Amino acid sequence: MEIKFECNETSVHFEQCLQQMQHIHEQLIQGTGSGNEYLGWMDLPANSSEIISDINQTAAALQRRCDVFVVIGIGGSYLGAKAVIEALSNHFNQIREDRQSPLIIYAGNNLSEDYIADLLHVLDKKDYCLAVISKSGTTTEPAIAFRILREHIQAKYGQEAKERIIAITDKSKGALKSLADSLGYKTFIVPDNVGGRFSVLTPVGLLPIAVAGFDISKLMNGALAMRDQLLRACNDNPAWQYAAMRNALLQNGKAIEMLVSYEPRLTCFSEWWKQLFGESEGKDGKGIFPVSAIYTTDLHSLGQYVQEGVRHLFETVIHVESSASSVAIPYDNDDKDGLNYLCNKSISTINHKAEEGTRLAHINGDVPQITITIDAINEETIGGLIYFFEFSCALSGYLLGVNPFNQPGVEAYKQNMFHLLGRNLI
Ligand code: PA5
């Protein structure tokens, strides 16, 4: 697959940023930049065949055992899986009677008591398995959810419970690793050199995606094809252009990037993207603030601000060329709603016109428009898009002058919370 990059703006800043790309690209490829101990994500699509077959076998066994699969994790330990699963699933999967694979649900990504109570109530009546995912193996939210669900699953299935639990964590460190070893769970490893938000193409993302019934080989092939495209050092590399343009726009005072899609199935993909860029770039008093919207839905809530509010925004639109299905506007004899002028037009045609109209309006309103085009939403294109954003994020972070692979700021709330809860700090 190919990604097409376009932007309505060009500026001196863009040319200057693009000129730095050769050096930054080399830093990334040769591993000489900051955070270079976390570059393992770059080669995942090229070295995945063994792990894919283990994951597919495990996923097939889990699919036979359960109707519901609970993914326990927070941040990079669940967002990638959720992004891909929602992008590829039927919009109404939750109530679909002909669903072929387990329904994937999530836990350990918040501390809401009502959420966990509702979950337990649902799981009382469902046949379920679970994956507990934490690279560090020490994160509080998933640890609490896992303690509660472990008790539930053991009470429900007895000895068989351990066949229903998969742990995905570090190869040797952390409480989850010791727990998994002592209780005999099947375990997958999160490689040392892959950080949480870059881990969707490791078992962290691949196992839940495979359990949900999607072809992880195709996902990896899409990422691999994108990797081949992006490893080329040249000015028309779309990752160079995207990284250079967003930094140029920042220098022009556009400090907020809104990732926009006209496909609601990409809602969680935007959540994954927000974590990727927000955690990678937001440090040392720098960074573009990542936000997202689904249009046309949010044109009826945020549209007014985007068109006429403070001019500190630019938009990156994921343009999807074709939809998987076709639904046309029917003819109506009375035409009381006045829609016969759209008769026989597909919804996609109308959606694309809305996109074109919005783009023109926002350009007029001084909201620069970056467009990333994919031909359709499927395993290959989503795999490609994941790799495209990861690679661009690394380049963009280096261009900005930060280490894109650490997240020191995430500790601040935890320290306060532990102190308030009376935990002894090390
Ligand atoms: O990108 C990151 O490293 C973080 O967002 C982590 O994914 C998140 O904090 C969860 O950490 P862990 O997988 O160690 O539980």
mmCIF file of C-alpha atoms in Angstrom, residues 74-312:
data_model
loop_
_atom_site.group_PDB
_atom_site.id
_atom_site.type_symbol
_atom_site.label_atom_id
_atom_site.label_comp_id
_atom_site.label_asym_id
_atom_site.label_seq_id
_atom_site.Cartn_x
_atom_site.Cartn_y
_atom_site.Cartn_z
ATOM 1 C CA ILE A 74 -3.798 0.932 29.934
ATOM 2 C CA GLY A 75 -2.130 3.381 27.497
ATOM 3 C CA GLY A 76 0.041 1.592 24.975
ATOM 4 C CA SER A 77 -1.017 -1.742 26.455
ATOM 5 C CA TYR A 78 -4.540 -1.551 25.026
ATOM 6 C CA LEU A 79 -4.996 1.455 22.709
ATOM 7 C CA GLY A 80 -3.308 -0.122 19.677
ATOM 8 C CA ALA A 81 -5.363 -3.313 19.880
ATOM 9 C CA LYS A 82 -8.593 -1.355 20.378
ATOM 10 C CA ALA A 83 -7.709 0.977 17.491
ATOM 11 C CA VAL A 84 -7.203 -1.887 15.055
ATOM 12 C CA ILE A 85 -10.123 -3.993 16.264
ATOM 13 C CA GLU A 86 -12.580 -1.090 16.032
ATOM 14 C CA ALA A 87 -11.233 -0.008 12.647
ATOM 15 C CA LEU A 88 -11.805 -3.487 11.212
ATOM 16 C CA SER A 89 -14.980 -4.547 13.030
ATOM 17 C CA ASN A 90 -18.608 -4.176 12.145
ATOM 18 C CA HIS A 91 -19.881 -0.974 13.774
ATOM 19 C CA PHE A 92 -22.566 -2.896 15.651
ATOM 20 C CA ASN A 93 -20.459 -5.853 16.739
ATOM 21 C CA GLN A 94 -21.754 -5.640 20.302
ATOM 22 C CA ILE A 95 -25.271 -6.584 19.242
ATOM 23 C CA ARG A 96 -24.512 -8.642 16.133
ATOM 24 C CA GLU A 97 -25.945 -12.123 16.362
ATOM 25 C CA ASP A 98 -23.771 -13.605 13.592
ATOM 26 C CA ARG A 99 -20.440 -12.537 15.124
ATOM 27 C CA GLN A 100 -17.866 -15.284 14.413
ATOM 28 C CA SER A 101 -15.228 -14.366 16.993
ATOM 29 C CA PRO A 102 -15.289 -13.346 20.659
ATOM 30 C CA LEU A 103 -16.319 -9.820 21.511
ATOM 31 C CA ILE A 104 -13.298 -7.893 22.795
ATOM 32 C CA ILE A 105 -13.891 -5.679 25.817
ATOM 33 C CA TYR A 106 -11.471 -3.680 27.929
ATOM 34 C CA ALA A 107 -10.599 -3.307 31.608
ATOM 35 C CA GLY A 108 -7.818 -1.808 33.694
ATOM 36 C CA ASN A 109 -7.796 1.446 31.712
ATOM 37 C CA ASN A 110 -9.571 3.491 34.402
ATOM 38 C CA LEU A 111 -10.301 3.430 38.134
ATOM 39 C CA SER A 112 -14.069 3.676 37.972
ATOM 40 C CA GLU A 113 -15.772 1.457 40.510
ATOM 41 C CA ASP A 114 -19.004 1.422 38.518
ATOM 42 C CA TYR A 115 -17.147 0.308 35.379
ATOM 43 C CA ILE A 116 -15.617 -2.715 37.103
ATOM 44 C CA ALA A 117 -18.906 -3.538 38.883
ATOM 45 C CA ASP A 118 -20.786 -3.473 35.561
ATOM 46 C CA LEU A 119 -18.075 -5.608 33.994
ATOM 47 C CA LEU A 120 -18.267 -8.255 36.725
ATOM 48 C CA HIS A 121 -22.013 -8.337 36.374
ATOM 49 C CA VAL A 122 -21.751 -8.968 32.632
ATOM 50 C CA LEU A 123 -19.000 -11.560 33.044
ATOM 51 C CA ASP A 124 -21.099 -13.542 35.533
ATOM 52 C CA LYS A 125 -23.208 -14.633 32.571
ATOM 53 C CA LYS A 126 -20.585 -14.838 29.812
ATOM 54 C CA ASP A 127 -18.046 -17.432 28.883
ATOM 55 C CA TYR A 128 -14.804 -15.469 28.933
ATOM 56 C CA CYS A 129 -11.029 -15.490 28.765
ATOM 57 C CA LEU A 130 -8.669 -12.626 29.431
ATOM 58 C CA ALA A 131 -5.277 -11.143 28.617
ATOM 59 C CA VAL A 132 -3.494 -9.014 31.179
ATOM 60 C CA ILE A 133 -1.024 -6.731 29.443
ATOM 61 C CA SER A 134 1.574 -4.557 31.128
ATOM 62 C CA LYS A 135 5.122 -4.045 29.904
ATOM 63 C CA SER A 136 6.360 -2.899 33.305
ATOM 64 C CA GLY A 137 4.109 -5.363 35.092
ATOM 65 C CA THR A 138 3.605 -2.810 37.852
ATOM 66 C CA THR A 139 0.986 -0.340 36.569
ATOM 67 C CA THR A 140 -1.726 0.225 39.166
ATOM 68 C CA GLU A 141 -4.891 0.367 37.031
ATOM 69 C CA PRO A 142 -4.413 -2.989 35.235
ATOM 70 C CA ALA A 143 -2.987 -4.572 38.395
ATOM 71 C CA ILE A 144 -6.178 -3.731 40.329
ATOM 72 C CA ALA A 145 -8.462 -4.906 37.516
ATOM 73 C CA PHE A 146 -6.473 -8.135 37.204
ATOM 74 C CA ARG A 147 -6.649 -8.874 40.916
ATOM 75 C CA ILE A 148 -10.441 -8.499 40.813
ATOM 76 C CA LEU A 149 -10.929 -10.446 37.589
ATOM 77 C CA ARG A 150 -8.489 -13.148 38.684
ATOM 78 C CA GLU A 151 -10.647 -13.811 41.701
ATOM 79 C CA HIS A 152 -13.769 -13.816 39.512
ATOM 80 C CA ILE A 153 -12.399 -16.149 36.834
ATOM 81 C CA GLN A 154 -10.983 -18.548 39.441
ATOM 82 C CA ALA A 155 -14.304 -18.676 41.278
ATOM 83 C CA LYS A 156 -16.122 -19.276 37.994
ATOM 84 C CA TYR A 157 -13.842 -21.858 36.344
ATOM 85 C CA GLY A 158 -11.717 -23.334 39.169
ATOM 86 C CA GLN A 159 -8.605 -25.182 37.903
ATOM 87 C CA GLU A 160 -9.475 -24.359 34.287
ATOM 88 C CA ALA A 161 -9.102 -20.621 34.965
ATOM 89 C CA LYS A 162 -5.402 -20.664 34.278
ATOM 90 C CA GLU A 163 -6.005 -21.923 30.718
ATOM 91 C CA ARG A 164 -8.153 -18.835 30.206
ATOM 92 C CA ILE A 165 -5.561 -16.275 31.245
ATOM 93 C CA ILE A 166 -2.737 -14.944 29.076
ATOM 94 C CA ALA A 167 -0.101 -12.578 30.466
ATOM 95 C CA ILE A 168 1.832 -10.226 28.184
ATOM 96 C CA THR A 169 4.722 -8.547 29.956
ATOM 97 C CA ASP A 170 8.475 -8.148 30.325
ATOM 98 C CA LYS A 171 10.644 -11.247 29.952
ATOM 99 C CA SER A 172 11.957 -11.073 33.523
ATOM 100 C CA LYS A 173 10.963 -7.935 35.477
ATOM 101 C CA GLY A 174 7.783 -6.840 37.259
ATOM 102 C CA ALA A 175 5.094 -8.224 39.542
ATOM 103 C CA LEU A 176 3.027 -9.541 36.620
ATOM 104 C CA LYS A 177 5.899 -11.704 35.390
ATOM 105 C CA SER A 178 6.369 -13.344 38.808
ATOM 106 C CA LEU A 179 2.627 -13.796 39.197
ATOM 107 C CA ALA A 180 2.315 -15.373 35.735
ATOM 108 C CA ASP A 181 5.241 -17.713 36.375
ATOM 109 C CA SER A 182 3.999 -18.797 39.779
ATOM 110 C CA LEU A 183 0.435 -19.377 38.579
ATOM 111 C CA GLY A 184 1.483 -21.048 35.304
ATOM 112 C CA TYR A 185 -0.131 -18.728 32.748
ATOM 113 C CA LYS A 186 0.769 -18.776 29.081
ATOM 114 C CA THR A 187 2.967 -15.696 28.620
ATOM 115 C CA PHE A 188 4.055 -13.539 25.713
ATOM 116 C CA ILE A 189 6.984 -11.155 25.963
ATOM 117 C CA VAL A 190 7.020 -7.419 25.271
ATOM 118 C CA PRO A 191 10.499 -6.865 23.807
ATOM 119 C CA ASP A 192 12.808 -4.699 25.938
ATOM 120 C CA ASN A 193 13.512 -2.360 23.040
ATOM 121 C CA VAL A 194 9.861 -1.523 22.260
ATOM 122 C CA GLY A 195 8.074 1.136 24.355
ATOM 123 C CA GLY A 196 4.385 0.849 25.276
ATOM 124 C CA ARG A 197 2.938 3.231 22.684
ATOM 125 C CA PHE A 198 5.054 1.615 19.935
ATOM 126 C CA SER A 199 4.019 -1.931 20.886
ATOM 127 C CA VAL A 200 0.873 -2.587 18.855
ATOM 128 C CA LEU A 201 2.772 -4.827 16.419
ATOM 129 C CA THR A 202 4.075 -7.033 19.270
ATOM 130 C CA PRO A 203 1.877 -9.590 21.113
ATOM 131 C CA VAL A 204 0.460 -6.597 23.051
ATOM 132 C CA GLY A 205 -1.683 -5.692 20.045
ATOM 133 C CA LEU A 206 -1.429 -8.805 17.913
ATOM 134 C CA LEU A 207 -2.975 -11.288 20.355
ATOM 135 C CA PRO A 208 -6.245 -9.364 20.956
ATOM 136 C CA ILE A 209 -6.455 -8.528 17.229
ATOM 137 C CA ALA A 210 -6.077 -12.206 16.314
ATOM 138 C CA VAL A 211 -8.648 -13.262 18.949
ATOM 139 C CA ALA A 212 -11.042 -10.726 17.399
ATOM 140 C CA GLY A 213 -10.701 -12.688 14.139
ATOM 141 C CA PHE A 214 -8.441 -10.446 12.065
ATOM 142 C CA ASP A 215 -5.525 -11.501 9.924
ATOM 143 C CA ILE A 216 -2.392 -10.333 11.722
ATOM 144 C CA SER A 217 -0.151 -11.513 8.854
ATOM 145 C CA LYS A 218 -1.884 -9.037 6.565
ATOM 146 C CA LEU A 219 -1.546 -6.312 9.200
ATOM 147 C CA MET A 220 2.204 -6.999 9.423
ATOM 148 C CA ASN A 221 2.519 -7.147 5.623
ATOM 149 C CA GLY A 222 0.931 -3.716 5.396
ATOM 150 C CA ALA A 223 3.401 -2.417 7.966
ATOM 151 C CA LEU A 224 6.295 -4.082 6.136
ATOM 152 C CA ALA A 225 5.347 -2.517 2.800
ATOM 153 C CA MET A 226 5.158 0.867 4.516
ATOM 154 C CA ARG A 227 8.527 0.288 6.164
ATOM 155 C CA ASP A 228 10.081 -0.323 2.726
ATOM 156 C CA GLN A 229 8.559 2.919 1.506
ATOM 157 C CA LEU A 230 9.679 4.974 4.507
ATOM 158 C CA LEU A 231 13.229 3.677 4.794
ATOM 159 C CA ARG A 232 14.063 5.525 1.548
ATOM 160 C CA ALA A 233 15.885 8.762 2.306
ATOM 161 C CA CYS A 234 14.299 11.239 -0.096
ATOM 162 C CA ASN A 235 12.244 14.422 -0.017
ATOM 163 C CA ASP A 236 9.103 12.690 -1.265
ATOM 164 C CA ASN A 237 9.132 10.221 1.641
ATOM 165 C CA PRO A 238 5.633 10.873 3.095
ATOM 166 C CA ALA A 239 6.901 10.553 6.688
ATOM 167 C CA TRP A 240 9.557 13.207 6.027
ATOM 168 C CA GLN A 241 6.890 15.471 4.562
ATOM 169 C CA TYR A 242 4.415 14.912 7.385
ATOM 170 C CA ALA A 243 7.032 15.388 10.131
ATOM 171 C CA ALA A 244 8.473 18.464 8.407
ATOM 172 C CA MET A 245 5.076 20.033 7.752
ATOM 173 C CA ARG A 246 3.693 19.625 11.271
ATOM 174 C CA ASN A 247 6.867 21.161 12.738
ATOM 175 C CA ALA A 248 6.732 24.001 10.194
ATOM 176 C CA LEU A 249 3.112 24.663 11.138
ATOM 177 C CA LEU A 250 4.085 24.701 14.818
ATOM 178 C CA GLN A 251 6.697 27.342 14.035
ATOM 179 C CA ASN A 252 3.903 29.309 12.343
ATOM 180 C CA GLY A 253 1.914 29.300 15.600
ATOM 181 C CA LYS A 254 -0.279 26.265 14.883
ATOM 182 C CA ALA A 255 0.258 24.418 18.163
ATOM 183 C CA ILE A 256 -2.769 22.102 17.974
ATOM 184 C CA GLU A 257 -3.128 19.266 15.486
ATOM 185 C CA MET A 258 -6.565 17.774 15.000
ATOM 186 C CA LEU A 259 -6.603 14.308 13.455
ATOM 187 C CA VAL A 260 -9.801 14.106 11.454
ATOM 188 C CA SER A 261 -11.564 11.193 9.878
ATOM 189 C CA TYR A 262 -14.917 10.893 8.187
ATOM 190 C CA GLU A 263 -15.150 7.243 9.269
ATOM 191 C CA PRO A 264 -16.421 6.619 12.818
ATOM 192 C CA ARG A 265 -14.608 3.271 12.848
ATOM 193 C CA LEU A 266 -11.361 5.282 13.145
ATOM 194 C CA THR A 267 -12.390 6.893 16.463
ATOM 195 C CA CYS A 268 -10.115 4.721 18.563
ATOM 196 C CA PHE A 269 -7.372 4.883 15.949
ATOM 197 C CA SER A 270 -7.301 8.618 16.752
ATOM 198 C CA GLU A 271 -7.016 7.802 20.466
ATOM 199 C CA TRP A 272 -3.990 5.634 19.706
ATOM 200 C CA TRP A 273 -2.500 8.428 17.535
ATOM 201 C CA LYS A 274 -3.071 10.977 20.333
ATOM 202 C CA GLN A 275 -1.134 8.854 22.803
ATOM 203 C CA LEU A 276 1.633 8.215 20.261
ATOM 204 C CA PHE A 277 2.242 11.881 19.509
ATOM 205 C CA GLY A 278 1.201 13.371 22.858
ATOM 206 C CA GLU A 279 3.458 11.160 24.973
ATOM 207 C CA SER A 280 6.303 11.200 22.467
ATOM 208 C CA GLU A 281 6.485 14.951 21.882
ATOM 209 C CA GLY A 282 4.884 16.692 24.860
ATOM 210 C CA LYS A 283 7.935 17.329 27.044
ATOM 211 C CA ASP A 284 10.614 19.905 27.839
ATOM 212 C CA GLY A 285 7.977 22.633 27.354
ATOM 213 C CA LYS A 286 7.558 21.584 23.694
ATOM 214 C CA GLY A 287 5.134 19.686 21.494
ATOM 215 C CA ILE A 288 2.040 19.952 19.339
ATOM 216 C CA PHE A 289 -1.132 19.217 21.309
ATOM 217 C CA PRO A 290 -2.889 16.288 19.594
ATOM 218 C CA VAL A 291 -6.688 16.258 19.459
ATOM 219 C CA SER A 292 -9.127 14.434 17.225
ATOM 220 C CA ALA A 293 -12.527 14.648 15.644
ATOM 221 C CA ILE A 294 -14.852 12.500 13.600
ATOM 222 C CA TYR A 295 -16.574 14.448 10.859
ATOM 223 C CA THR A 296 -19.234 15.128 9.897
ATOM 224 C CA THR A 297 -20.391 14.263 13.469
ATOM 225 C CA ASP A 298 -18.127 16.805 15.181
ATOM 226 C CA LEU A 299 -18.731 19.526 12.603
ATOM 227 C CA HIS A 300 -21.953 19.921 14.550
ATOM 228 C CA SER A 301 -20.124 20.438 17.839
ATOM 229 C CA LEU A 302 -16.554 21.599 17.156
ATOM 230 C CA GLY A 303 -17.081 22.915 13.633
ATOM 231 C CA GLN A 304 -17.881 26.474 14.713
ATOM 232 C CA TYR A 305 -14.663 26.740 16.745
ATOM 233 C CA VAL A 306 -12.544 25.221 14.000
ATOM 234 C CA GLN A 307 -13.957 27.651 11.463
ATOM 235 C CA GLU A 308 -13.822 30.850 13.506
ATOM 236 C CA GLY A 309 -12.170 30.360 16.916
ATOM 237 C CA VAL A 310 -8.556 31.052 17.940
ATOM 238 C CA ARG A 311 -6.315 30.387 14.899
ATOM 239 C CA HIS A 312 -3.937 27.905 16.509
#
